[in-house]
């Protein structure tokens, strides 16, 4: 079982364009046979049915309806979850208002902070359980939920907790006060982490919240509601209403809400803004992206390849800041593609609960269809596709790591957010062309730059229209680091001192 | 010399042969829009008449707005690319030029109906000086070094949002104009401004100071016209990245905010009465600059 050199595959131009005719290439074949290493779900005890979490209580939904949440790796239902209607949203907002006025705004700030510290600790104590449920419900590899989502969620609560009693120092000379009740709608790609990004700063700044998790991934939010009860937070400070689009629409347009925080698609974000036009409801929007990951010929090549892989295949590419447009300096293109395709061929697609898995399940059937549709359009547009021939599970929703070369700037796969493990490659010759191409999008969430030259890195970083620029790295996050977009990728920041502004009234 | 011959607003005509002898006809100014550093007529070819009936002023249109946005988009990167020190000096130069034009500005404000023109001009000049001083300081207050938990160096800096549409307040027509433009351009944004409809001459007269202040053409573009016609075009123009709406009520704002979502404009809508513009604690707060910057976060690994 060794890595072999085999003859080239002339029928696949993407893989072969970097090779001389007849040159042999690495063939991994069965070089690495991993024994299955699944994380056992046996210690996780899920309830068959989850109710709403309103005013500190489990509440049956007024609709009487429940929907199933499905494990995307098995296509089997995991649990039933309540579908909140308008009455339930009403009750949740009213509970949040009462909690805000009677308790949360009356507490000493440090005491508020101490509750939030408790949440952070409880998340750490139940970390493995949360990671397993996150992977079961959403399809992400257990390595990511265990090593990234859950610890980062805890870190956000821990970070924000410390701000609670220091807000007056955050913006010196400027008066700050909480906003009141925050309505928060979050997506399915990082369910627990997004809940933390939303709830932690809101609470630290003295607001109370009503959170709506995504309908395909509600389970870790329900576990979080247990933790919130365990942390003995006053009733109504955090309320969680589950449901689909209509529940979210009822929540964000509720007149009792002072602030709306949304993370999700640009289309839905715009719809919410239209709904709230003229109301003076405060908003922050974290929307879509089509990030350029720019690789110069002088970059440390192997590190760049790892960064590209991490940039687009992290969380199956279900990442708003995914490096989905690879811009390669023309002279490097063939060599880079050869290395990239070789590296892609080692990625393991499979059971999200297996610790060897690199790429888990696509979150939903609907999302898988969207990815397939866009990939098909890429092929029709004349782009050259390479998908790895890795073993695929025989059930569940999966998509192989895919890269397109020969992509036109006007092609849909170069312009639209695919939100899947699909990379589009374009080339450039000069720094100015790289900037021009990178900024030629309505989005502006993030970008990557790979170069050995510091002055070039800073020049690129300053000219890229993106809220986060990763230099010689990609997809790094931290509670102390503001995250958010330029242009149609939204407005407002999450994380850091700047993130507090989303939940404070500052004199203006 | 006959006193009447001096007065620009004198409507008297020479009636007798004595008066006609040596009569001087005052040269009246053609008021023009200020776009791309040039004074231009409205493409509409139409004018509106000032409230006192003395002057025509340009009836700006959607096409004028588009021209202005185009000029602003062209000028903005160069302006943002100036050093903060240089932007500060240019703003200070603007204050110098305004001071030299004090009497003209006062005269214009009096004609435009300002309650206290001398005070308003002084406050306007001082406002520019204050923001000139902000140009290289707000960054230190808004930026952060991010203590991330890993071997990375991380920091966040404010950057200009791009081209900002400003709908200036009706009153005070000079201080409101200056006070809304300065916090927008100090950070490297360009502005397309709709001047007061109540006193349009003041906005256009102010542009003569802009034109001689070393401010690159296109950084500030000023239109006059009807708010009721132009607001919707400000809201829908895809080249504007942000809107600064002054004293626009909820009902008027609703369709504007709907249109603004098309390119996810950052809409800042505030109300301030005439006296409020003299409250320097408020009007020179870094919050006002903060409304029109984006935060950019940059990461880089540390270690070999």
mmCIF file with all atom_site columns, C-alpha atoms in Angstrom, chain A residues 68-79 136-138 215-216 363 397:
data_model
loop_
_atom_site.group_PDB
_atom_site.id
_atom_site.type_symbol
_atom_site.label_atom_id
_atom_site.label_alt_id
_atom_site.label_comp_id
_atom_site.label_asym_id
_atom_site.label_entity_id
_atom_site.label_seq_id
_atom_site.pdbx_PDB_ins_code
_atom_site.Cartn_x
_atom_site.Cartn_y
_atom_site.Cartn_z
_atom_site.occupancy
_atom_site.B_iso_or_equiv
_atom_site.pdbx_formal_charge
_atom_site.auth_seq_id
_atom_site.auth_comp_id
_atom_site.auth_asym_id
_atom_site.auth_atom_id
_atom_site.pdbx_PDB_model_num
ATOM 1  C CA . UNK A 1 68  ? -38.997 16.550 11.588 1.00 0.00 ? 68  UNK A CA 1
ATOM 2  C CA . UNK A 1 69  ? -35.342 17.342 11.712 1.00 0.00 ? 69  UNK A CA 1
ATOM 3  C CA . UNK A 1 70  ? -33.423 14.928 9.547  1.00 0.00 ? 70  UNK A CA 1
ATOM 4  C CA . UNK A 1 71  ? -29.903 13.555 9.734  1.00 0.00 ? 71  UNK A CA 1
ATOM 5  C CA . UNK A 1 72  ? -28.520 14.484 6.295  1.00 0.00 ? 72  UNK A CA 1
ATOM 6  C CA . UNK A 1 73  ? -26.022 11.614 6.402  1.00 0.00 ? 73  UNK A CA 1
ATOM 7  C CA . UNK A 1 74  ? -28.713 8.975  6.816  1.00 0.00 ? 74  UNK A CA 1
ATOM 8  C CA . UNK A 1 75  ? -31.841 10.769 5.608  1.00 0.00 ? 75  UNK A CA 1
ATOM 9  C CA . UNK A 1 76  ? -33.500 9.492  8.787  1.00 0.00 ? 76  UNK A CA 1
ATOM 10 C CA . UNK A 1 77  ? -35.504 11.747 11.113 1.00 0.00 ? 77  UNK A CA 1
ATOM 11 C CA . UNK A 1 78  ? -33.842 12.438 14.462 1.00 0.00 ? 78  UNK A CA 1
ATOM 12 C CA . UNK A 1 79  ? -36.556 14.245 16.366 1.00 0.00 ? 79  UNK A CA 1
ATOM 13 C CA . UNK A 1 136 ? -25.920 14.440 13.440 1.00 0.00 ? 136 UNK A CA 1
ATOM 14 C CA . UNK A 1 137 ? -28.338 17.273 12.811 1.00 0.00 ? 137 UNK A CA 1
ATOM 15 C CA . UNK A 1 138 ? -26.308 19.321 10.353 1.00 0.00 ? 138 UNK A CA 1
ATOM 16 C CA . UNK A 1 215 ? -35.448 24.591 10.506 1.00 0.00 ? 215 UNK A CA 1
ATOM 17 C CA . UNK A 1 216 ? -32.935 21.955 9.386  1.00 0.00 ? 216 UNK A CA 1
ATOM 18 C CA . UNK A 1 363 ? -27.077 19.959 5.024  1.00 0.00 ? 363 UNK A CA 1
ATOM 19 C CA . UNK A 1 397 ? -26.769 13.750 0.816  1.00 0.00 ? 397 UNK A CA 1
#
